[in-house]
XYZ file of C-alpha atoms in Angstrom:
562
model
C 56.056 -226.027 -67.669
C 58.098 -225.155 -70.705
C 57.997 -221.554 -71.825
C 59.190 -220.254 -75.095
C 60.817 -216.873 -74.928
C 63.079 -214.411 -76.542
C 65.434 -215.385 -73.926
C 68.174 -212.912 -72.868
C 70.968 -213.470 -75.292
C 69.242 -215.729 -77.730
C 66.299 -216.012 -79.989
C 62.750 -216.476 -78.863
C 62.286 -219.037 -76.176
C 59.388 -221.186 -75.153
C 58.671 -221.924 -71.561
C 58.463 -225.599 -71.352
C 59.180 -227.176 -67.948
C 61.919 -229.636 -68.468
C 62.263 -231.928 -65.378
C 65.296 -231.690 -63.396
C 65.421 -234.592 -60.947
C 68.746 -235.629 -59.540
C 71.630 -233.403 -60.549
C 75.373 -233.961 -60.293
C 77.697 -231.346 -58.918
C 79.193 -228.881 -61.337
C 81.448 -225.826 -60.966
C 80.801 -222.324 -61.948
C 82.592 -219.074 -61.698
C 83.742 -215.827 -63.369
C 87.510 -216.257 -63.555
C 90.001 -215.106 -65.980
C 89.617 -217.128 -69.197
C 86.118 -217.327 -70.559
C 85.868 -221.105 -69.915
C 87.562 -221.036 -66.476
C 85.636 -223.063 -63.859
C 82.710 -223.887 -66.135
C 81.462 -227.492 -66.077
C 79.750 -229.062 -69.077
C 76.634 -229.994 -67.098
C 73.820 -228.456 -65.261
C 74.848 -228.628 -61.611
C 74.065 -228.012 -57.973
C 75.442 -224.487 -57.934
C 74.482 -221.036 -59.111
C 76.327 -217.741 -59.206
C 74.287 -214.947 -57.759
C 76.596 -213.060 -55.310
C 74.674 -214.238 -52.302
C 74.395 -211.657 -49.432
C 72.443 -211.527 -46.273
C 69.709 -208.911 -46.250
C 71.652 -206.905 -43.711
C 74.372 -206.450 -46.392
C 71.906 -205.171 -48.993
C 70.996 -201.479 -49.032
C 67.449 -200.221 -49.055
C 66.043 -198.865 -52.294
C 67.310 -198.657 -55.802
C 66.049 -199.490 -59.229
C 67.016 -202.672 -60.983
C 67.231 -202.135 -64.723
C 66.584 -205.239 -66.882
C 65.855 -205.852 -70.578
C 63.282 -207.725 -72.555
C 63.133 -208.159 -76.369
C 59.476 -207.354 -76.839
C 56.384 -206.001 -75.022
C 54.158 -208.820 -73.662
C 51.634 -210.107 -76.242
C 49.480 -211.389 -73.406
C 50.169 -211.117 -69.669
C 48.440 -214.433 -69.099
C 51.343 -216.820 -69.274
C 48.915 -219.761 -69.117
C 47.590 -218.790 -72.535
C 49.071 -219.707 -75.922
C 49.772 -216.018 -76.725
C 51.386 -215.378 -73.248
C 53.489 -218.650 -73.082
C 56.661 -216.715 -73.387
C 59.613 -217.074 -71.004
C 60.387 -213.385 -70.987
C 56.828 -212.646 -69.813
C 57.233 -215.345 -67.181
C 60.557 -213.663 -65.998
C 58.748 -210.354 -65.635
C 55.869 -211.949 -63.625
C 58.157 -213.938 -61.336
C 57.961 -211.291 -58.536
C 54.280 -210.777 -59.110
C 52.486 -214.195 -59.061
C 52.068 -217.080 -56.636
C 53.845 -220.330 -57.040
C 53.583 -223.401 -54.774
C 57.277 -224.309 -54.593
C 60.665 -222.653 -54.499
C 63.594 -224.343 -56.152
C 67.256 -224.409 -54.993
C 70.224 -224.611 -57.293
C 70.058 -228.493 -57.210
C 66.470 -228.565 -58.258
C 65.297 -229.453 -54.858
C 61.816 -228.209 -53.916
C 60.422 -226.568 -50.832
C 56.963 -225.230 -50.312
C 56.687 -221.503 -50.902
C 55.452 -220.441 -47.450
C 54.485 -216.989 -48.574
C 51.574 -218.537 -50.493
C 50.965 -222.012 -48.977
C 51.550 -223.350 -45.533
C 51.422 -226.900 -46.949
C 51.194 -228.776 -50.329
C 50.977 -232.487 -49.828
C 49.986 -235.680 -51.485
C 47.260 -236.630 -49.068
C 45.875 -239.877 -50.697
C 47.034 -242.227 -53.423
C 43.863 -244.183 -54.247
C 42.578 -242.042 -55.724
C 45.452 -239.611 -55.841
C 44.644 -236.427 -53.913
C 46.714 -233.367 -53.361
C 45.780 -230.829 -50.762
C 46.825 -227.186 -50.994
C 46.589 -225.155 -47.760
C 46.814 -221.434 -48.598
C 48.574 -218.958 -46.335
C 45.776 -217.095 -44.557
C 47.501 -213.751 -45.173
C 47.637 -214.211 -48.928
C 45.658 -211.708 -50.898
C 45.543 -210.495 -54.490
C 46.597 -206.896 -55.183
C 42.953 -205.908 -55.484
C 42.361 -206.989 -51.912
C 40.467 -210.272 -52.608
C 41.734 -213.247 -50.622
C 43.429 -216.135 -52.492
C 41.095 -219.022 -51.972
C 40.315 -222.587 -53.185
C 38.127 -221.042 -55.951
C 41.179 -219.581 -57.686
C 42.718 -223.070 -57.809
C 39.443 -224.671 -58.946
C 38.974 -222.071 -61.681
C 42.549 -222.467 -63.044
C 42.307 -226.239 -62.959
C 39.070 -226.101 -64.948
C 40.465 -223.633 -67.519
C 43.659 -225.844 -68.106
C 41.834 -229.182 -68.165
C 41.491 -228.980 -71.969
C 37.804 -229.918 -71.678
C 36.567 -226.569 -73.077
C 38.576 -225.861 -76.240
C 37.565 -222.191 -76.208
C 40.289 -221.649 -73.558
C 43.374 -221.037 -75.695
C 45.773 -222.674 -73.267
C 49.468 -223.218 -73.663
C 49.559 -226.377 -71.503
C 47.199 -228.690 -69.667
C 49.934 -229.182 -67.008
C 48.273 -232.380 -65.707
C 44.930 -230.727 -65.100
C 43.335 -233.022 -67.754
C 43.775 -235.688 -65.072
C 42.173 -233.786 -62.290
C 38.653 -235.151 -61.680
C 37.437 -232.466 -59.261
C 38.625 -229.616 -57.035
C 36.850 -229.263 -53.626
C 36.839 -226.906 -50.830
C 38.866 -228.217 -47.830
C 38.466 -227.362 -44.221
C 37.810 -223.708 -45.197
C 38.054 -221.350 -48.157
C 41.852 -221.414 -47.779
C 42.209 -225.056 -48.608
C 41.768 -226.873 -51.918
C 41.666 -230.674 -52.450
C 42.444 -231.949 -55.922
C 41.296 -235.442 -56.775
C 42.849 -237.117 -59.789
C 41.163 -239.508 -62.197
C 44.338 -241.505 -62.445
C 47.863 -241.030 -61.066
C 49.879 -238.003 -62.259
C 53.626 -237.945 -61.492
C 54.314 -234.272 -61.837
C 51.602 -233.065 -59.416
C 54.121 -230.806 -57.737
C 54.593 -228.649 -60.923
C 50.927 -227.716 -61.387
C 51.350 -224.324 -59.657
C 55.009 -224.099 -59.786
C 57.986 -223.618 -62.101
C 56.882 -221.452 -65.036
C 53.308 -222.096 -64.216
C 51.707 -219.758 -61.599
C 48.327 -219.280 -59.960
C 46.147 -216.672 -61.470
C 42.959 -215.177 -59.843
C 39.601 -216.623 -60.914
C 38.857 -213.316 -62.488
C 41.262 -214.258 -65.232
C 40.578 -217.965 -65.576
C 36.778 -218.059 -65.037
C 35.687 -218.171 -68.696
C 37.287 -218.342 -72.101
C 36.858 -214.663 -72.853
C 38.608 -213.508 -69.664
C 41.324 -216.133 -69.976
C 42.142 -215.343 -73.632
C 41.653 -211.556 -73.574
C 41.502 -209.962 -70.154
C 45.264 -209.688 -69.804
C 45.976 -208.918 -73.532
C 46.698 -205.308 -72.922
C 47.597 -205.014 -69.219
C 48.364 -207.026 -66.103
C 45.501 -207.860 -63.796
C 45.453 -208.585 -60.066
C 48.797 -210.060 -58.821
C 49.982 -211.263 -55.454
C 53.685 -210.831 -55.068
C 56.189 -208.516 -53.397
C 56.040 -206.324 -56.543
C 53.265 -205.179 -58.826
C 53.090 -203.476 -62.148
C 52.934 -199.709 -61.340
C 53.354 -198.297 -64.917
C 53.739 -199.488 -68.489
C 54.394 -197.603 -71.736
C 53.972 -199.823 -74.821
C 55.135 -197.020 -77.192
C 58.393 -196.459 -75.219
C 58.797 -200.095 -74.375
C 58.910 -199.642 -70.592
C 57.437 -201.712 -67.725
C 57.983 -200.633 -64.155
C 57.424 -202.838 -61.148
C 56.933 -201.335 -57.637
C 56.065 -202.408 -54.135
C 52.796 -204.171 -53.739
C 51.166 -202.275 -50.754
C 49.069 -205.395 -49.790
C 52.087 -207.747 -49.728
C 52.216 -209.690 -46.458
C 55.715 -211.063 -46.641
C 59.210 -209.670 -46.203
C 59.684 -206.205 -47.550
C 61.652 -206.044 -50.791
C 65.050 -204.236 -50.741
C 64.610 -202.711 -54.195
C 62.203 -199.850 -54.814
C 61.501 -200.675 -58.401
C 62.345 -203.062 -61.239
C 62.337 -201.543 -64.686
C 62.163 -203.547 -67.883
C 63.050 -201.844 -71.143
C 62.258 -203.367 -74.503
C 65.618 -203.522 -76.375
C 66.905 -205.615 -79.267
C 69.221 -208.125 -77.826
C 72.157 -206.948 -80.036
C 72.196 -203.835 -77.929
C 72.032 -205.386 -74.505
C 75.775 -205.765 -73.720
C 76.450 -202.214 -74.902
C 73.574 -200.982 -72.679
C 75.124 -202.809 -69.722
C 78.443 -201.348 -70.547
C 77.003 -197.779 -70.750
C 75.358 -198.174 -67.340
C 71.832 -198.241 -68.805
C 71.101 -201.852 -67.621
C 72.298 -203.817 -64.638
C 72.092 -207.467 -65.782
C 71.968 -209.168 -69.246
C 72.447 -212.624 -70.543
C 75.530 -213.171 -72.647
C 75.862 -215.499 -75.594
C 79.172 -214.776 -77.284
C 82.828 -214.705 -76.209
C 82.956 -211.072 -77.289
C 80.194 -210.336 -74.966
C 81.948 -212.012 -72.097
C 85.252 -210.203 -72.796
C 83.406 -206.879 -73.061
C 81.957 -207.306 -69.654
C 85.309 -208.535 -68.194
C 87.065 -205.487 -69.631
C 84.514 -202.978 -68.144
C 84.976 -201.640 -64.708
C 82.196 -202.349 -62.192
C 80.922 -205.370 -64.087
C 81.446 -209.046 -63.603
C 80.526 -212.317 -65.496
C 78.423 -214.577 -63.375
C 77.938 -218.091 -64.727
C 76.320 -221.459 -63.915
C 75.370 -223.940 -66.489
C 71.928 -222.895 -67.846
C 68.600 -224.594 -68.263
C 67.708 -223.077 -71.631
C 68.259 -224.901 -74.831
C 68.330 -224.185 -78.556
C 66.513 -226.559 -80.966
C 64.962 -226.785 -84.422
C 61.295 -227.610 -84.839
C 60.196 -229.175 -88.057
C 56.722 -228.500 -89.529
C 55.113 -231.830 -90.217
C 51.523 -230.533 -90.858
C 49.570 -232.227 -93.700
C 50.599 -230.637 -97.038
C 53.803 -229.168 -95.787
C 57.105 -230.006 -97.465
C 58.199 -231.923 -94.354
C 54.985 -233.806 -93.819
C 56.718 -237.095 -94.320
C 58.489 -238.378 -91.138
C 61.145 -240.087 -93.297
C 62.164 -236.799 -94.825
C 62.346 -235.007 -91.479
C 64.367 -237.736 -89.994
C 66.770 -237.838 -92.941
C 67.239 -234.097 -92.743
C 67.934 -234.304 -88.942
C 70.584 -236.897 -89.620
C 72.335 -234.525 -92.076
C 72.760 -231.681 -89.536
C 76.113 -231.632 -87.840
C 75.172 -230.609 -84.458
C 78.684 -230.945 -83.086
C 79.884 -228.407 -85.632
C 77.082 -226.053 -84.588
C 77.752 -226.306 -80.888
C 81.567 -226.022 -81.402
C 81.108 -222.819 -83.460
C 78.736 -221.231 -81.012
C 80.139 -222.218 -77.662
C 83.884 -222.634 -78.349
C 85.472 -220.303 -75.844
C 82.336 -220.242 -73.642
C 82.508 -223.823 -72.205
C 85.352 -226.281 -71.739
C 84.021 -229.033 -73.964
C 81.245 -228.029 -76.259
C 78.838 -230.846 -77.134
C 75.276 -231.120 -78.408
C 72.254 -231.733 -76.346
C 71.092 -235.303 -77.125
C 67.771 -235.472 -75.333
C 64.406 -233.574 -75.613
C 63.365 -234.314 -72.034
C 66.469 -234.089 -69.721
C 69.344 -231.710 -69.719
C 72.927 -232.776 -69.489
C 73.700 -233.563 -65.833
C 70.126 -234.541 -64.872
C 69.254 -237.896 -63.653
C 67.707 -239.692 -66.653
C 69.827 -237.925 -69.188
C 71.058 -240.183 -71.991
C 71.836 -239.909 -75.673
C 68.784 -241.014 -77.643
C 69.670 -239.143 -80.817
C 69.822 -240.737 -84.231
C 73.366 -239.386 -84.853
C 75.094 -237.497 -87.696
C 75.032 -239.575 -90.807
C 74.755 -237.628 -94.116
C 75.361 -240.806 -96.120
C 72.261 -242.451 -94.574
C 70.376 -239.185 -94.959
C 70.928 -239.062 -98.673
C 69.993 -242.680 -99.066
C 66.750 -242.237 -97.062
C 65.817 -239.253 -99.230
C 66.377 -241.289 -102.342
C 64.073 -244.036 -100.816
C 61.443 -241.409 -100.108
C 61.332 -240.436 -103.715
C 63.376 -237.182 -103.515
C 65.827 -237.629 -106.317
C 68.834 -235.373 -107.010
C 68.256 -233.051 -110.005
C 71.230 -230.841 -110.302
C 72.126 -229.348 -106.906
C 68.629 -229.851 -105.364
C 66.421 -232.807 -104.948
C 62.980 -232.985 -106.512
C 59.777 -235.043 -106.233
C 56.708 -234.683 -108.383
C 58.070 -231.383 -109.753
C 58.572 -229.940 -106.255
C 62.102 -228.921 -105.160
C 63.241 -229.893 -101.709
C 63.978 -226.346 -100.408
C 62.915 -225.666 -96.762
C 62.428 -222.257 -95.177
C 64.177 -221.911 -91.871
C 62.612 -219.248 -89.709
C 64.268 -217.574 -86.714
C 64.514 -214.456 -84.625
C 66.775 -211.958 -86.292
C 69.812 -212.530 -84.202
C 73.432 -213.157 -85.443
C 73.815 -216.394 -83.482
C 70.741 -217.888 -84.920
C 71.753 -216.862 -88.452
C 75.130 -218.478 -87.802
C 73.391 -221.730 -86.785
C 71.245 -221.580 -89.913
C 74.274 -221.006 -92.180
C 75.904 -224.144 -90.861
C 72.676 -226.105 -91.387
C 72.474 -224.580 -94.815
C 75.878 -225.946 -95.741
C 75.057 -229.278 -94.219
C 71.908 -229.775 -96.143
C 73.470 -228.596 -99.423
C 75.725 -231.648 -99.203
C 72.737 -234.021 -99.547
C 70.832 -231.912 -102.168
C 68.494 -230.074 -99.795
C 68.033 -226.276 -100.140
C 67.564 -224.052 -97.142
C 66.340 -220.484 -97.140
C 67.110 -218.303 -94.128
C 64.129 -216.286 -93.106
C 64.742 -213.935 -90.157
C 61.848 -212.333 -88.199
C 61.570 -209.649 -85.633
C 60.979 -210.571 -82.010
C 57.575 -208.874 -81.730
C 54.899 -211.295 -82.869
C 57.411 -214.099 -83.568
C 55.268 -216.683 -81.829
C 51.753 -215.286 -82.331
C 52.213 -214.439 -85.928
C 54.716 -217.088 -87.120
C 55.242 -220.138 -84.863
C 51.672 -220.643 -83.745
C 50.106 -220.423 -87.166
C 52.867 -222.835 -88.568
C 54.343 -220.291 -90.980
C 57.638 -222.174 -91.294
C 59.240 -225.391 -92.606
C 61.803 -225.368 -89.858
C 61.908 -222.990 -86.935
C 64.575 -222.125 -84.388
C 63.832 -221.025 -80.818
C 64.647 -221.836 -77.305
C 62.857 -223.916 -74.616
C 63.295 -222.992 -70.977
C 63.532 -225.901 -68.505
C 62.687 -225.994 -64.881
C 62.411 -228.573 -62.176
C 59.191 -229.940 -63.486
C 60.117 -231.544 -66.812
C 57.365 -234.185 -67.059
C 54.714 -231.532 -67.014
C 55.873 -230.386 -70.437
C 56.152 -233.718 -72.150
C 52.533 -233.689 -73.067
C 52.641 -229.935 -73.863
C 55.231 -230.267 -76.538
C 55.087 -233.845 -77.904
C 51.522 -235.062 -77.509
C 49.668 -234.633 -80.762
C 45.993 -233.534 -80.768
C 45.147 -231.601 -83.964
C 42.385 -229.799 -82.133
C 44.579 -228.852 -79.117
C 48.217 -228.293 -80.171
C 49.387 -226.567 -77.011
C 53.142 -226.338 -77.567
C 53.396 -228.959 -80.353
C 54.217 -226.373 -83.035
C 55.654 -229.228 -85.175
C 52.143 -230.709 -85.497
C 53.927 -234.045 -85.348
C 52.927 -237.074 -83.324
C 51.264 -240.484 -83.354
C 48.811 -242.595 -81.315
C 51.728 -244.692 -80.181
C 53.669 -241.672 -78.885
C 50.507 -240.281 -77.241
C 49.996 -243.579 -75.336
C 53.601 -243.690 -74.297
C 53.341 -240.127 -72.931
C 50.202 -241.012 -70.983
C 52.015 -244.021 -69.446
C 54.970 -241.846 -68.440
C 52.872 -239.190 -66.788
C 50.933 -241.782 -64.793
C 53.951 -243.630 -63.537
C 54.649 -242.741 -59.987
C 57.759 -244.921 -59.575
C 60.628 -242.514 -60.339
C 62.980 -245.047 -61.864
C 60.320 -246.348 -64.258
C 59.206 -242.914 -65.062
C 62.800 -241.998 -66.194
C 62.885 -245.132 -68.374
C 59.491 -244.276 -69.967
C 60.525 -240.688 -70.533
C 63.584 -241.769 -72.442
C 61.367 -243.983 -74.553
C 59.273 -240.906 -75.309
C 62.390 -239.016 -76.209
C 63.675 -241.667 -78.592
C 60.229 -241.792 -80.273
C 60.333 -237.940 -80.693
C 63.634 -238.364 -82.536
C 62.238 -241.185 -84.686
C 59.235 -239.121 -85.723
C 61.443 -236.165 -86.753
C 59.516 -233.806 -84.361
C 62.481 -231.541 -83.616
C 66.222 -231.597 -83.054
C 67.993 -230.401 -79.816
C 71.101 -228.397 -80.508
C 72.714 -227.174 -77.365
C 72.247 -226.212 -73.740
C 73.003 -222.690 -72.564
C 76.217 -221.950 -70.921
C 74.430 -219.614 -68.500
C 76.698 -216.486 -68.739
C 75.357 -213.194 -67.441
C 76.946 -209.819 -67.271
C 76.076 -208.170 -63.967
C 76.962 -205.040 -61.979
C 79.486 -206.166 -59.378
C 77.520 -204.573 -56.506
C 74.306 -206.342 -57.392
C 73.404 -209.010 -54.808
C 71.280 -212.190 -54.778
C 70.810 -212.292 -58.644
C 72.933 -213.370 -61.546
C 73.126 -216.796 -63.120
C 70.558 -218.817 -61.223
C 70.905 -222.339 -62.682
C 67.756 -224.092 -61.530
C 67.141 -221.887 -58.479
C 64.272 -219.460 -58.118
C 65.018 -215.931 -57.001
C 63.882 -214.436 -53.756
C 62.884 -211.012 -55.062
C 62.639 -209.511 -51.555
C 66.449 -210.069 -51.168
C 67.677 -208.716 -54.507
C 69.434 -205.376 -54.306
C 72.685 -203.453 -54.236
C 75.258 -204.146 -51.528
C 75.826 -201.416 -48.950
């Protein structure tokens, strides 16, 4: 599942699960020069200072930062579909699979003794729940929790304000298995990404949250409900911007090494300074200056593995918007020099900065290929002429309306720098661009979801379940937008997405997914910019956490070395 989020070190990010299938090897490290040892591709390594539990001391408080207080703790909801909220809830909520640095999956045995495809005609998946697994309120985790979430995310009842259907629109029924600890999902037709339905950025919530539209939309708006991880929320202070996680007394698994994890709401511009001043223990870095600051501070190290977060621009194609014409959106996308953008932002952070040229796959993933339309300002100018937007002075006009678009972004220097380059690019073809910065709080709920933009910049987070997010972001149903904030699509693209999601042959699925990607470019939906370099500033004595790549953390093992 993709999640948007105000990701550490960047603008708001959305949690969309981008599939990571076969990955190639890549180096990582924290050597002398800022680019030392850093590959250009997402790889099979991470950089987390791995230590055995015997080497990690008992106790301690891990201090982390987030850019805003959760708008809704239900990450399945449109308001809660935020990667930073998902990060906070990682040690709190059940997921069916763990992921290693190569994107390989293994069943999360804390929650499920087995998750298996048990029939193909019709497709059936059987979840066998760990008999020890309970919610923090003492209620057992049962098949009814799975059934309730599947129903809520099916999309059948539009009163559920869901962020993603996650394949549950293809689930015909959920039945009790051999006992209350087993659920059998039967699909109406094949669904390729079945492993991602309760994994990646998509976790299992109790039926008390997902049972009806009101509880789904509102019950976690102000506070977290029952959870089921090694940690639970023990205190929150919205006014002070503080969230504290402590041990879950009903946790049945390995005892966590840390006593607490504390999240402080802090503008990202202050993160590196807070780390340097010993107020935080780990932050994501986005500039060469940040990297050098960390390297020049005693007790800190840079940990880095190529990241799975990627910057992009979404265009607003809603009826009546200035970019409602696909030809205009495509022309504008061709006029944006993405190589200039990535060179300006990542020079000194990676060895060979280059744009991301695919909406579905990251660089280094099996299936990744360049499906972009290329940088061609001459063609862009000609296509705008053909669309009726004629140059009048410095700016094009049509029917008395000037072609000036409003680019909305989180108020962050890096995003502003990106916008300034785009502004210069578009001025060269007679298109005006207004830079409109917004605070992190309410960025998605008040700006992106209502479509209060012509172009918007934020970040998608990928995981090992990319196919699950194709429908979320690029399928167009005006009555159920999910993550399609562009409001752009077509019956042809919808049909192609459905074909892709129902294809169980991995090679054919990759081919179809790339057809989807090319079509997304051709409709002018959005424009990928660059993949994260994955640099984190970390206390040198912090173990089993850092730059994770694709891997999921084991929160019971994170702590400070003895």
